Amino acid sequence: MNAEICVVGGKLQGIEALYLAGKASFKTVLIDRRSNPPALNLADKFYKLDLLKERDEAAKLISRVDAVLPALEEEEALKVLEQICGETETPYMQDNSAFKITSNKLSSIKLFDRLGLPYPRLHPEASFPLIVKPVFGSGSQAVHLVRNRREFEEAVRKVYEVDKNYLAQEYVSGLFLSLEILGDRKTFHPMQITGLEFDETYGCKRVLAPCRIPGKIAWEIREIGVRLAEGLKLKGLTDLQVAVDRENVKVIE
């Protein structure tokens, strides 16, 4: 009998989770508060539920599946979802404590400082060109490359449409790479390093694997990944993104 995975959230992350779960031959259930989420047709079953307003109904459904994979970023909903999984003894496939830090780019930078990890300089120490982006959020939403003061002010205005805070850092060109790290709070295992390709329309448009990079760079990225996971006391999976300019590795997020 195939395991049944419940994905909560039917936007971009939900699309990826349901697509890959289907490729792995899992049965899938999608929960979303909207009636027609983008990932709707990728799930075997769909339930329109609001976790915060229909908690009991959600708990009944979750008690019948084999695991829950959150694909949303609302802190209160994640908290309720973790509580439901604890009550129903259903495996919960996210580390909420680590997510609370890594989903906030300012708290992430504080962690990088504490661990001594290299990252792009912040404005105003860094000069143009700069990357301006929301403190919260993912999927390259409202991320802007700016080359002068006028573009900077326009980018900040656009960021304020999706978030109340912005982050401005030096623009780092070069090779963009990703590494996933798996941990159980005690031991941490770096996985495969992949290449990332971006464009102005789609953000991250392609992931390349395998990715050929010098052994010294690969070792440094894995070392950074393990230190980051140790600092988070990670239970589960996290993703590290870096930029490599010549031989200089800098943590993006």
CSV table of C-alpha atoms in Angstrom, one decimal:
chain,number,residue,atom,x,y,z
A,1,MET,CA,0.0,0.0,0.0
A,2,ASN,CA,1.4,3.4,-1.0
A,3,ALA,CA,1.9,6.0,1.7
A,4,GLU,CA,-0.5,9.0,1.6
A,5,ILE,CA,1.1,12.5,2.0
A,6,CYS,CA,-0.9,15.5,2.9
A,7,VAL,CA,0.4,18.7,1.4
A,8,VAL,CA,-1.0,21.9,3.1
A,9,GLY,CA,-0.8,24.9,0.7
A,10,GLY,CA,-1.4,24.8,-3.0
A,11,LYS,CA,0.8,27.6,-4.4
A,12,LEU,CA,4.3,27.3,-5.8
A,13,GLN,CA,5.7,25.1,-3.0
A,14,GLY,CA,2.6,23.0,-3.1
A,15,ILE,CA,3.0,22.5,-6.8
A,16,GLU,CA,6.6,21.3,-6.4
A,17,ALA,CA,5.7,19.0,-3.4
A,18,LEU,CA,2.7,17.4,-5.2
A,19,TYR,CA,4.6,16.9,-8.4
A,20,LEU,CA,7.5,15.2,-6.8
A,21,ALA,CA,5.3,13.1,-4.5
A,22,GLY,CA,3.4,11.8,-7.5
A,23,LYS,CA,6.7,10.9,-9.2
A,24,ALA,CA,7.7,9.0,-6.1
A,25,SER,CA,4.3,7.1,-6.3
A,26,PHE,CA,2.9,8.5,-3.1
A,27,LYS,CA,-0.8,9.1,-2.8
A,28,THR,CA,-1.5,12.8,-2.2
A,29,VAL,CA,-4.0,15.0,-0.4
A,30,LEU,CA,-4.0,18.7,-0.8
A,31,ILE,CA,-5.5,21.1,1.8
A,32,ASP,CA,-5.9,24.8,0.9
A,33,ARG,CA,-8.3,27.5,2.1
A,34,ARG,CA,-9.0,28.6,-1.5
A,35,SER,CA,-11.4,26.7,-3.8
A,36,ASN,CA,-9.1,26.7,-6.8
A,37,PRO,CA,-5.4,26.7,-5.8
A,38,PRO,CA,-2.8,26.4,-8.6
A,39,ALA,CA,-1.7,22.9,-7.4
A,40,LEU,CA,-5.3,21.6,-7.5
A,41,ASN,CA,-5.0,19.2,-10.4
A,42,LEU,CA,-1.7,17.6,-9.1
A,43,ALA,CA,-3.4,16.1,-6.0
A,44,ASP,CA,-5.3,12.8,-5.8
A,45,LYS,CA,-7.7,14.4,-3.3
A,46,PHE,CA,-8.5,18.0,-2.4
A,47,TYR,CA,-10.1,19.5,0.6
A,48,LYS,CA,-11.0,23.2,1.0
A,49,LEU,CA,-10.2,23.9,4.6
A,50,ASP,CA,-9.0,26.9,6.6
A,51,LEU,CA,-6.8,25.5,9.4
A,52,LEU,CA,-7.5,28.4,11.7
A,53,LYS,CA,-11.3,28.4,11.3
A,54,GLU,CA,-11.8,24.6,10.7
A,55,ARG,CA,-9.3,23.1,13.0
A,56,ASP,CA,-11.4,20.0,14.0
A,57,GLU,CA,-12.1,19.1,10.4
A,58,ALA,CA,-8.5,19.5,9.5
A,59,ALA,CA,-7.5,17.2,12.5
A,60,LYS,CA,-9.9,14.5,11.3
A,61,LEU,CA,-8.4,14.5,7.9
A,62,ILE,CA,-4.8,14.6,9.1
A,63,SER,CA,-5.3,11.7,11.4
A,64,ARG,CA,-6.0,9.5,8.3
A,65,VAL,CA,-2.8,10.3,6.4
A,66,ASP,CA,0.7,9.0,6.8
A,67,ALA,CA,2.6,12.3,6.9
A,68,VAL,CA,2.0,16.1,6.6
A,69,LEU,CA,4.2,18.4,4.4
A,70,PRO,CA,3.5,22.1,4.9
A,71,ALA,CA,3.8,24.2,1.8
A,72,LEU,CA,2.9,27.6,3.2
A,73,GLU,CA,4.6,30.3,5.2
A,74,GLU,CA,2.0,31.8,7.5
A,75,GLU,CA,3.4,31.4,11.0
A,76,GLU,CA,0.1,31.0,12.9
A,77,ALA,CA,-1.1,28.3,10.4
A,78,LEU,CA,2.2,26.4,10.8
A,79,LYS,CA,1.9,26.5,14.5
A,80,VAL,CA,-1.6,25.1,14.4
A,81,LEU,CA,-0.6,22.5,11.9
A,82,GLU,CA,2.3,21.3,14.1
A,83,GLN,CA,-0.1,21.1,17.1
A,84,ILE,CA,-2.6,19.0,15.1
A,85,CYS,CA,0.1,16.6,14.0
A,86,GLY,CA,1.3,16.2,17.6
A,87,GLU,CA,-2.2,15.5,18.8
A,88,THR,CA,-2.9,12.9,16.0
A,89,GLU,CA,0.6,11.5,16.1
A,90,THR,CA,1.1,12.2,12.4
A,91,PRO,CA,4.7,12.8,11.2
A,92,TYR,CA,5.1,16.6,10.6
A,93,MET,CA,7.7,17.2,7.8
A,94,GLN,CA,9.1,20.6,8.9
A,95,ASP,CA,11.2,22.2,11.7
A,96,ASN,CA,9.1,25.2,12.7
A,97,SER,CA,11.8,26.6,15.0
A,98,ALA,CA,14.4,26.6,12.2
A,99,PHE,CA,11.8,28.0,9.7
A,100,LYS,CA,11.1,30.9,12.0
A,101,ILE,CA,14.7,32.0,11.8
A,102,THR,CA,15.4,31.2,8.1
A,103,SER,CA,12.2,32.7,6.8
A,104,ASN,CA,13.2,36.1,8.2
A,105,LYS,CA,16.3,37.4,6.3
A,106,LEU,CA,17.3,39.7,9.1
A,107,SER,CA,17.3,37.0,11.7
A,108,SER,CA,19.1,34.8,9.2
A,109,ILE,CA,21.9,37.4,9.0
A,110,LYS,CA,22.2,37.5,12.7
A,111,LEU,CA,22.7,33.7,12.6
A,112,PHE,CA,25.3,34.1,9.9
A,113,ASP,CA,27.1,36.6,12.0
A,114,ARG,CA,27.0,34.4,15.1
A,115,LEU,CA,28.4,31.4,13.1
A,116,GLY,CA,31.0,33.5,11.2
A,117,LEU,CA,29.5,32.7,7.8
A,118,PRO,CA,30.3,35.0,4.8
A,119,TYR,CA,27.4,36.9,3.2
A,120,PRO,CA,27.0,39.9,0.9
A,121,ARG,CA,27.6,43.3,2.6
A,122,LEU,CA,24.6,45.3,3.6
A,123,HIS,CA,23.6,48.8,2.4
A,124,PRO,CA,24.8,51.5,3.2
A,125,GLU,CA,28.2,49.8,3.6
A,126,ALA,CA,27.7,48.3,0.2
A,127,SER,CA,27.4,50.5,-2.9
A,128,PHE,CA,25.5,50.1,-6.1
A,129,PRO,CA,24.5,47.7,-7.7
A,130,LEU,CA,22.4,46.3,-4.9
A,131,ILE,CA,19.8,43.6,-4.4
A,132,VAL,CA,16.6,44.9,-2.7
A,133,LYS,CA,14.1,42.3,-1.4
A,134,PRO,CA,11.5,41.7,1.3
A,135,VAL,CA,12.6,40.5,4.7
A,136,PHE,CA,9.9,37.8,4.6
A,137,GLY,CA,8.8,35.7,1.6
A,138,SER,CA,10.3,33.4,-1.0
A,139,GLY,CA,10.0,32.5,-4.7
A,140,SER,CA,11.9,35.7,-5.8
A,141,GLN,CA,8.8,37.8,-5.1
A,142,ALA,CA,9.6,41.6,-5.2
A,143,VAL,CA,13.4,41.0,-5.6
A,144,HIS,CA,15.0,43.9,-7.5
A,145,LEU,CA,18.5,44.6,-8.9
A,146,VAL,CA,19.1,48.3,-8.6
A,147,ARG,CA,21.9,50.4,-10.0
A,148,ASN,CA,21.2,53.9,-8.7
A,149,ARG,CA,19.2,55.9,-6.2
A,150,ARG,CA,16.1,56.3,-8.3
A,151,GLU,CA,15.9,52.5,-8.9
A,152,PHE,CA,16.6,51.9,-5.2
A,153,GLU,CA,13.7,54.1,-4.1
A,154,GLU,CA,11.3,52.5,-6.7
A,155,ALA,CA,12.3,49.0,-5.6
A,156,VAL,CA,11.7,49.9,-1.9
A,157,ARG,CA,8.3,51.2,-2.8
A,158,LYS,CA,7.5,47.9,-4.6
A,159,VAL,CA,8.8,45.8,-1.6
A,160,TYR,CA,6.5,47.8,0.7
A,161,GLU,CA,3.5,46.5,-1.3
A,162,VAL,CA,4.3,42.9,-0.1
A,163,ASP,CA,6.2,43.4,3.2
A,164,LYS,CA,6.7,46.2,5.8
A,165,ASN,CA,10.5,45.7,5.8
A,166,TYR,CA,13.2,45.5,3.1
A,167,LEU,CA,16.8,44.2,2.9
A,168,ALA,CA,19.4,45.8,0.7
A,169,GLN,CA,22.7,44.0,0.0
A,170,GLU,CA,25.5,44.1,-2.5
A,171,TYR,CA,24.9,42.4,-5.8
A,172,VAL,CA,27.2,39.3,-6.1
A,173,SER,CA,27.7,38.0,-9.6
A,174,GLY,CA,29.0,34.6,-10.5
A,175,LEU,CA,27.9,31.1,-10.0
A,176,PHE,CA,24.7,30.4,-7.9
A,177,LEU,CA,24.6,27.1,-6.1
A,178,SER,CA,22.2,25.3,-3.7
A,179,LEU,CA,22.8,22.6,-1.1
A,180,GLU,CA,20.3,20.8,1.0
A,181,ILE,CA,21.3,19.5,4.5
A,182,LEU,CA,19.5,16.8,6.4
A,183,GLY,CA,19.7,16.8,10.2
A,184,ASP,CA,18.3,15.1,13.3
A,185,ARG,CA,19.5,17.8,15.8
A,186,LYS,CA,22.6,15.8,16.5
A,187,THR,CA,24.1,14.8,13.1
A,188,PHE,CA,23.9,16.7,9.9
A,189,HIS,CA,24.4,15.4,6.3
A,190,PRO,CA,25.0,17.6,3.3
A,191,MET,CA,23.4,16.3,0.1
A,192,GLN,CA,24.1,17.1,-3.5
A,193,ILE,CA,25.2,20.5,-4.7
A,194,THR,CA,23.1,21.8,-7.5
A,195,GLY,CA,23.4,24.8,-9.9
A,196,LEU,CA,20.8,27.5,-10.1
A,197,GLU,CA,19.9,29.6,-13.1
A,198,PHE,CA,17.8,32.8,-12.9
A,199,ASP,CA,16.1,35.3,-15.2
A,200,GLU,CA,14.1,38.5,-14.6
A,201,THR,CA,10.8,36.8,-15.5
A,202,TYR,CA,10.8,33.6,-13.6
A,203,GLY,CA,13.4,34.1,-10.8
A,204,CYS,CA,15.0,30.7,-10.4
A,205,LYS,CA,14.1,29.1,-13.7
A,206,ARG,CA,16.2,26.0,-13.7
A,207,VAL,CA,18.1,23.6,-11.3
A,208,LEU,CA,21.2,21.8,-12.7
A,209,ALA,CA,22.4,18.4,-11.3
A,210,PRO,CA,25.1,17.3,-11.2
A,211,CYS,CA,26.9,20.6,-11.1
A,212,ARG,CA,30.7,20.6,-11.8
A,213,ILE,CA,32.6,22.9,-9.4
A,214,PRO,CA,36.1,22.8,-8.0
A,215,GLY,CA,36.6,20.4,-5.0
A,216,LYS,CA,37.8,23.2,-2.7
A,217,ILE,CA,34.6,25.2,-3.4
A,218,ALA,CA,32.4,22.1,-2.9
A,219,TRP,CA,34.1,21.3,0.4
A,220,GLU,CA,33.6,24.9,1.6
A,221,ILE,CA,29.9,25.0,0.7
A,222,ARG,CA,29.3,21.7,2.5
A,223,GLU,CA,31.2,22.9,5.5
A,224,ILE,CA,29.1,26.1,5.6
A,225,GLY,CA,25.9,24.0,5.3
A,226,VAL,CA,26.8,21.7,8.2
A,227,ARG,CA,27.7,24.7,10.4
A,228,LEU,CA,24.4,26.3,9.5
A,229,ALA,CA,22.4,23.2,10.4
A,230,GLU,CA,24.3,22.8,13.7
A,231,GLY,CA,23.5,26.5,14.5
A,232,LEU,CA,19.8,25.8,13.8
A,233,LYS,CA,19.8,22.5,15.6
A,234,LEU,CA,18.0,21.3,12.5
A,235,LYS,CA,15.5,18.5,12.5
A,236,GLY,CA,14.6,17.8,8.9
A,237,LEU,CA,15.8,19.4,5.7
A,238,THR,CA,17.0,22.9,4.9
A,239,ASP,CA,18.3,24.6,1.8
A,240,LEU,CA,21.4,26.7,1.6
A,241,GLN,CA,21.9,29.1,-1.4
A,242,VAL,CA,25.3,30.6,-2.1
A,243,ALA,CA,26.9,32.8,-4.8
A,244,VAL,CA,30.5,32.0,-5.8
A,245,ASP,CA,32.5,34.9,-7.3
A,246,ARG,CA,35.8,33.5,-8.4
A,247,GLU,CA,36.7,31.6,-5.3
A,248,ASN,CA,34.7,33.7,-2.8
A,249,VAL,CA,31.6,31.9,-1.4
A,250,LYS,CA,28.9,34.1,0.1
A,251,VAL,CA,25.7,32.9,1.7
A,252,ILE,CA,22.6,34.3,0.0
A,253,GLU,CA,19.9,32.6,2.2
